[in-house]
Short mmCIF file of C-alpha atoms and ligand atoms in Angstrom, two decimals:
data_model
loop_
_atom_site.label_atom_id
_atom_site.label_comp_id
_atom_site.label_asym_id
_atom_site.label_seq_id
_atom_site.Cartn_x
_atom_site.Cartn_y
_atom_site.Cartn_z
CA MET A 21 9.89 -10.91 -63.79
CA ARG A 22 11.85 -8.38 -61.79
CA ILE A 23 12.03 -8.36 -57.98
CA ASP A 24 13.55 -5.39 -56.12
CA ILE A 25 14.32 -5.88 -52.43
CA ILE A 26 14.96 -3.02 -50.01
CA THR A 27 17.02 -4.07 -47.00
CA VAL A 28 19.48 -2.79 -44.40
CA VAL A 29 21.43 -6.08 -44.56
CA PRO A 30 21.80 -7.03 -48.23
CA ASP A 31 24.43 -9.65 -47.35
CA ILE A 32 21.72 -11.95 -45.95
CA LEU A 33 20.12 -11.98 -49.38
CA THR A 34 23.10 -12.73 -51.60
CA SER A 35 23.68 -16.49 -51.19
CA PRO A 36 20.06 -17.66 -51.77
CA PHE A 37 20.29 -16.29 -55.31
CA GLU A 38 23.81 -17.56 -56.02
CA VAL A 39 23.10 -21.29 -56.04
CA SER A 40 20.83 -23.98 -57.46
CA ILE A 41 17.41 -23.26 -59.01
CA LEU A 42 17.28 -19.53 -58.23
CA LYS A 43 20.72 -18.95 -59.74
CA ARG A 44 19.74 -20.90 -62.86
CA ALA A 45 16.54 -18.83 -63.18
CA ILE A 46 18.61 -15.63 -63.03
CA ASP A 47 21.26 -16.97 -65.46
CA LYS A 48 18.51 -17.94 -67.93
CA GLY A 49 17.14 -14.37 -67.73
CA LEU A 50 13.77 -15.55 -66.35
CA VAL A 51 14.03 -13.33 -63.26
CA GLU A 52 16.09 -10.33 -62.15
CA ILE A 53 16.80 -9.73 -58.46
CA HIS A 54 17.97 -6.25 -57.42
CA LEU A 55 19.03 -5.58 -53.84
CA HIS A 56 18.89 -1.99 -52.55
CA ASN A 57 20.73 -1.00 -49.41
CA LEU A 58 18.49 1.39 -47.48
CA ARG A 59 21.57 3.08 -46.02
CA ASP A 60 22.35 4.45 -49.49
CA TYR A 61 19.24 6.62 -49.14
CA VAL A 62 20.10 8.14 -45.77
CA THR A 63 20.94 11.83 -45.78
CA ASP A 64 22.41 12.37 -42.30
CA ASN A 65 26.13 11.80 -41.78
CA TYR A 66 25.59 9.02 -39.21
CA ARG A 67 23.64 6.92 -41.73
CA HIS A 68 20.73 6.57 -39.27
CA ILE A 69 17.86 4.50 -40.56
CA ASP A 70 16.00 4.15 -37.26
CA ASP A 71 14.93 6.28 -34.30
CA TYR A 72 13.09 6.10 -30.96
CA GLN A 73 9.34 5.70 -31.13
CA PHE A 74 7.04 8.60 -30.38
CA GLY A 75 5.16 8.04 -27.12
CA GLY A 76 8.01 6.01 -25.62
CA GLY A 77 8.48 2.26 -25.53
CA ALA A 78 11.24 -0.23 -26.18
CA GLY A 79 12.65 -0.71 -29.65
CA MET A 80 13.66 1.44 -32.55
CA VAL A 81 11.50 2.24 -35.56
CA MET A 82 12.71 2.48 -39.16
CA MET A 83 12.31 6.08 -40.30
CA ILE A 84 10.08 7.06 -43.20
CA GLU A 85 12.49 9.37 -45.06
CA PRO A 86 15.08 6.88 -46.38
CA ILE A 87 12.31 4.41 -47.25
CA ASP A 88 10.35 7.13 -49.07
CA LYS A 89 13.46 8.18 -50.98
CA CYS A 90 14.27 4.61 -51.99
CA ILE A 91 10.71 3.61 -53.00
CA THR A 92 10.09 6.92 -54.82
CA HIS A 93 13.34 6.49 -56.74
CA LEU A 94 12.45 2.92 -57.77
CA LYS A 95 8.87 3.87 -58.66
CA SER A 96 10.17 6.63 -60.94
CA GLU A 97 11.90 3.95 -63.03
CA ARG A 98 9.06 1.42 -63.36
CA GLU A 99 5.57 0.63 -62.20
CA TYR A 100 5.27 -2.04 -59.51
CA ASP A 101 2.42 -4.55 -59.47
CA GLU A 102 2.89 -5.00 -55.71
CA ILE A 103 4.90 -3.25 -53.01
CA ILE A 104 5.16 -5.85 -50.29
CA TYR A 105 6.16 -5.32 -46.68
CA MET A 106 7.45 -8.45 -44.91
CA SER A 107 5.94 -8.47 -41.43
CA PRO A 108 4.78 -11.00 -38.85
CA ASP A 109 1.40 -9.23 -38.81
CA GLY A 110 0.88 -9.61 -42.56
CA GLU A 111 -1.34 -12.02 -44.44
CA ARG A 112 -0.01 -15.56 -43.94
CA LEU A 113 1.82 -16.81 -47.05
CA ASN A 114 0.18 -19.73 -48.85
CA GLN A 115 0.44 -21.42 -52.24
CA LYS A 116 -2.51 -19.47 -53.67
CA MET A 117 -0.77 -16.15 -52.93
CA VAL A 118 2.48 -17.48 -54.36
CA ASN A 119 0.70 -18.57 -57.58
CA THR A 120 -0.80 -15.08 -57.95
CA LEU A 121 2.51 -13.33 -57.30
CA SER A 122 4.34 -15.54 -59.82
CA LEU A 123 2.24 -13.94 -62.60
CA LYS A 124 3.40 -10.38 -61.81
CA GLU A 125 5.92 -8.39 -63.81
CA ASN A 126 7.54 -6.13 -61.15
CA ILE A 127 7.50 -6.73 -57.41
CA LEU A 128 9.09 -4.55 -54.75
CA ILE A 129 9.73 -6.06 -51.31
CA LEU A 130 10.56 -4.00 -48.21
CA CYS A 131 12.23 -5.85 -45.33
CA GLY A 132 11.57 -4.53 -41.85
CA HIS A 133 13.88 -4.57 -38.82
CA TYR A 134 13.75 -3.62 -35.14
CA LYS A 135 10.17 -2.70 -34.14
CA GLY A 136 9.27 -2.33 -37.81
CA VAL A 137 8.69 0.69 -40.02
CA ASP A 138 6.96 3.99 -39.32
CA GLN A 139 3.24 3.28 -39.87
CA ARG A 140 3.07 6.00 -42.55
CA VAL A 141 5.22 3.80 -44.82
CA ARG A 142 2.59 1.06 -44.54
CA ASP A 143 -0.27 3.52 -45.05
CA HIS A 144 1.13 5.29 -48.11
CA PHE A 145 3.38 2.88 -50.02
CA ILE A 146 2.60 -0.72 -49.20
CA THR A 147 0.03 -2.66 -51.27
CA ARG A 148 0.38 -5.97 -49.44
CA GLU A 149 1.86 -7.22 -46.16
CA ILE A 150 3.05 -10.82 -45.98
CA SER A 151 4.03 -13.01 -43.04
CA ILE A 152 5.68 -16.40 -43.46
CA GLY A 153 4.29 -17.69 -40.16
CA ASP A 154 3.26 -16.86 -36.62
CA TYR A 155 6.71 -16.26 -35.19
CA VAL A 156 8.99 -13.23 -35.19
CA LEU A 157 12.23 -13.18 -37.17
CA SER A 158 14.95 -10.63 -36.48
CA GLY A 159 14.30 -9.07 -39.87
CA GLY A 160 12.24 -9.51 -43.01
CA GLU A 161 15.15 -10.70 -45.20
CA LEU A 162 14.85 -14.44 -44.65
CA ALA A 163 11.09 -14.15 -45.10
CA ALA A 164 11.65 -12.24 -48.37
CA ALA A 165 13.99 -15.04 -49.54
CA VAL A 166 11.25 -17.59 -48.81
CA VAL A 167 8.70 -15.58 -50.82
CA CYS A 168 11.14 -15.15 -53.74
CA ASP A 169 12.02 -18.86 -53.81
CA ALA A 170 8.36 -19.90 -53.77
CA ILE A 171 7.49 -17.46 -56.58
CA ILE A 172 10.50 -17.98 -58.84
CA ARG A 173 10.21 -21.77 -59.04
CA LEU A 174 6.74 -21.30 -60.57
CA ILE A 175 7.91 -19.10 -63.46
CA PRO A 176 7.62 -21.16 -66.67
CA GLY A 177 11.02 -22.51 -67.69
CA VAL A 178 12.57 -22.34 -64.21
CA LEU A 179 11.95 -25.97 -63.27
CA GLY A 180 13.20 -28.52 -65.78
CA ASN A 181 9.99 -30.48 -65.75
CA GLU A 182 7.21 -27.95 -65.46
CA THR A 183 4.63 -30.47 -64.34
CA SER A 184 6.64 -31.03 -61.19
CA ALA A 185 5.46 -27.67 -59.78
CA LEU A 186 1.86 -28.59 -60.56
CA THR A 187 2.12 -31.76 -58.50
CA ASP A 188 3.66 -29.99 -55.47
CA SER A 189 1.97 -30.24 -52.11
CA PHE A 190 -0.74 -27.55 -51.70
CA GLN A 191 -1.34 -26.96 -55.42
CA ASP A 192 -4.77 -28.57 -55.04
CA ASP A 193 -5.07 -28.19 -51.24
CA LEU A 194 -3.61 -31.67 -50.80
CA LEU A 195 -0.20 -32.83 -49.66
CA ALA A 196 1.91 -34.62 -52.26
CA PRO A 197 1.88 -38.46 -52.24
CA PRO A 198 4.96 -40.41 -51.07
CA VAL A 199 7.68 -40.91 -53.69
CA TYR A 200 10.30 -43.67 -54.04
CA THR A 201 13.34 -44.37 -56.21
CA ARG A 202 15.77 -47.26 -56.72
CA PRO A 203 16.47 -49.73 -55.21
CA ALA A 204 12.99 -51.33 -55.11
CA GLU A 205 14.05 -53.10 -51.92
CA TYR A 206 16.52 -51.81 -49.34
CA LYS A 207 17.30 -53.71 -46.10
CA GLY A 208 14.02 -55.57 -46.67
CA TRP A 209 12.03 -52.27 -46.93
CA LYS A 210 10.00 -52.54 -50.10
CA VAL A 211 8.57 -49.95 -52.45
CA PRO A 212 4.74 -50.33 -52.78
CA GLU A 213 4.19 -52.96 -55.49
CA ILE A 214 1.77 -50.83 -57.47
CA LEU A 215 4.56 -48.38 -58.36
CA THR A 216 6.57 -51.05 -60.20
CA SER A 217 3.50 -52.60 -61.89
CA GLY A 218 3.60 -50.40 -65.01
CA ASN A 219 -0.19 -49.91 -64.67
CA PHE A 220 -0.22 -46.11 -64.94
CA PRO A 221 -3.96 -45.46 -64.45
CA LYS A 222 -3.84 -47.56 -61.28
CA ILE A 223 -0.67 -45.75 -60.14
CA GLU A 224 -2.48 -42.41 -60.62
CA ASP A 225 -5.43 -43.68 -58.52
CA TRP A 226 -3.03 -44.87 -55.83
CA ARG A 227 -1.25 -41.49 -55.74
CA GLU A 228 -4.54 -39.62 -55.41
CA GLU A 229 -5.62 -41.87 -52.56
CA GLN A 230 -2.26 -41.50 -50.79
CA SER A 231 -2.44 -37.71 -51.16
CA TYR A 232 -5.86 -37.72 -49.54
CA LEU A 233 -4.85 -40.09 -46.71
CA ARG A 234 -1.66 -38.16 -45.99
CA THR A 235 -3.53 -34.85 -45.91
CA LYS A 236 -6.21 -36.31 -43.64
CA LYS A 237 -3.54 -37.55 -41.22
CA LEU A 238 -1.06 -34.65 -41.26
CA ARG A 239 -3.07 -31.57 -42.30
CA PRO A 240 -6.81 -32.23 -41.76
CA ASP A 241 -7.36 -28.45 -41.77
CA LEU A 242 -6.73 -28.46 -45.55
CA LEU A 243 -9.74 -30.73 -46.09
CA LYS A 244 -12.21 -28.50 -44.26
CA ASN A 245 -13.65 -27.16 -47.55
CA GLU A 246 -14.55 -30.65 -48.76
N1 ADE B 301 9.64 -10.22 -40.15
C1 ADE B 301 9.78 -10.69 -38.90
N2 ADE B 301 9.08 -11.81 -38.70
C2 ADE B 301 8.47 -12.09 -39.89
C3 ADE B 301 7.58 -13.11 -40.32
N3 ADE B 301 7.19 -14.09 -39.50
N4 ADE B 301 7.15 -13.07 -41.59
C4 ADE B 301 7.53 -12.06 -42.41
N5 ADE B 301 8.35 -11.08 -42.06
C5 ADE B 301 8.82 -11.07 -40.81
#
């Protein structure tokens, strides 16, 4: 998989890909991340990427020309399965979307800033708008990092034990069951006996029940399709 990210602040997006699982995925050649600085596509001497909005109103708007130049350049080199705009008014990110995106070959992500981008960018280039929640960030970069992390960990070979992604919370609209490790007793706080019983079918039943009870308590909205 290849992910291209267009941004005016590429520095925000360097460290997430330089450590831990995402770095390993890149080192193993399972994913390529390419950051593109929008300012490299500006033609005026002042390197302006934004301007006042037509009709008046507070806040600057990212201009169409540098974005057009950048996207057109990238599209001339490969075909993108999705051109995503990170925006608080996009479709809310969930595990189902992440699963779908993890199967794509080439993804292009545009990060917005200020009041956002000229609407014509959204009308003519963007295939999908994604929000990571109902709050406004100062730019789309952190949201893009969230999307990339969620996608990349699902690519086969990225996680050591592939089944561990399948048992994540949300994969079957349920939260994950509680997990424990050694010691079996700490300060008198005991691990549920079933987990040390060696009875694996019973342990599986217990985990399913715990998943259900936890979801019912913490996220009853996920059970509404029952
Ligand atoms: N840009 C600003 N806020 C955002 C959000 N909540 N999700 C995605 N992109 C954003």
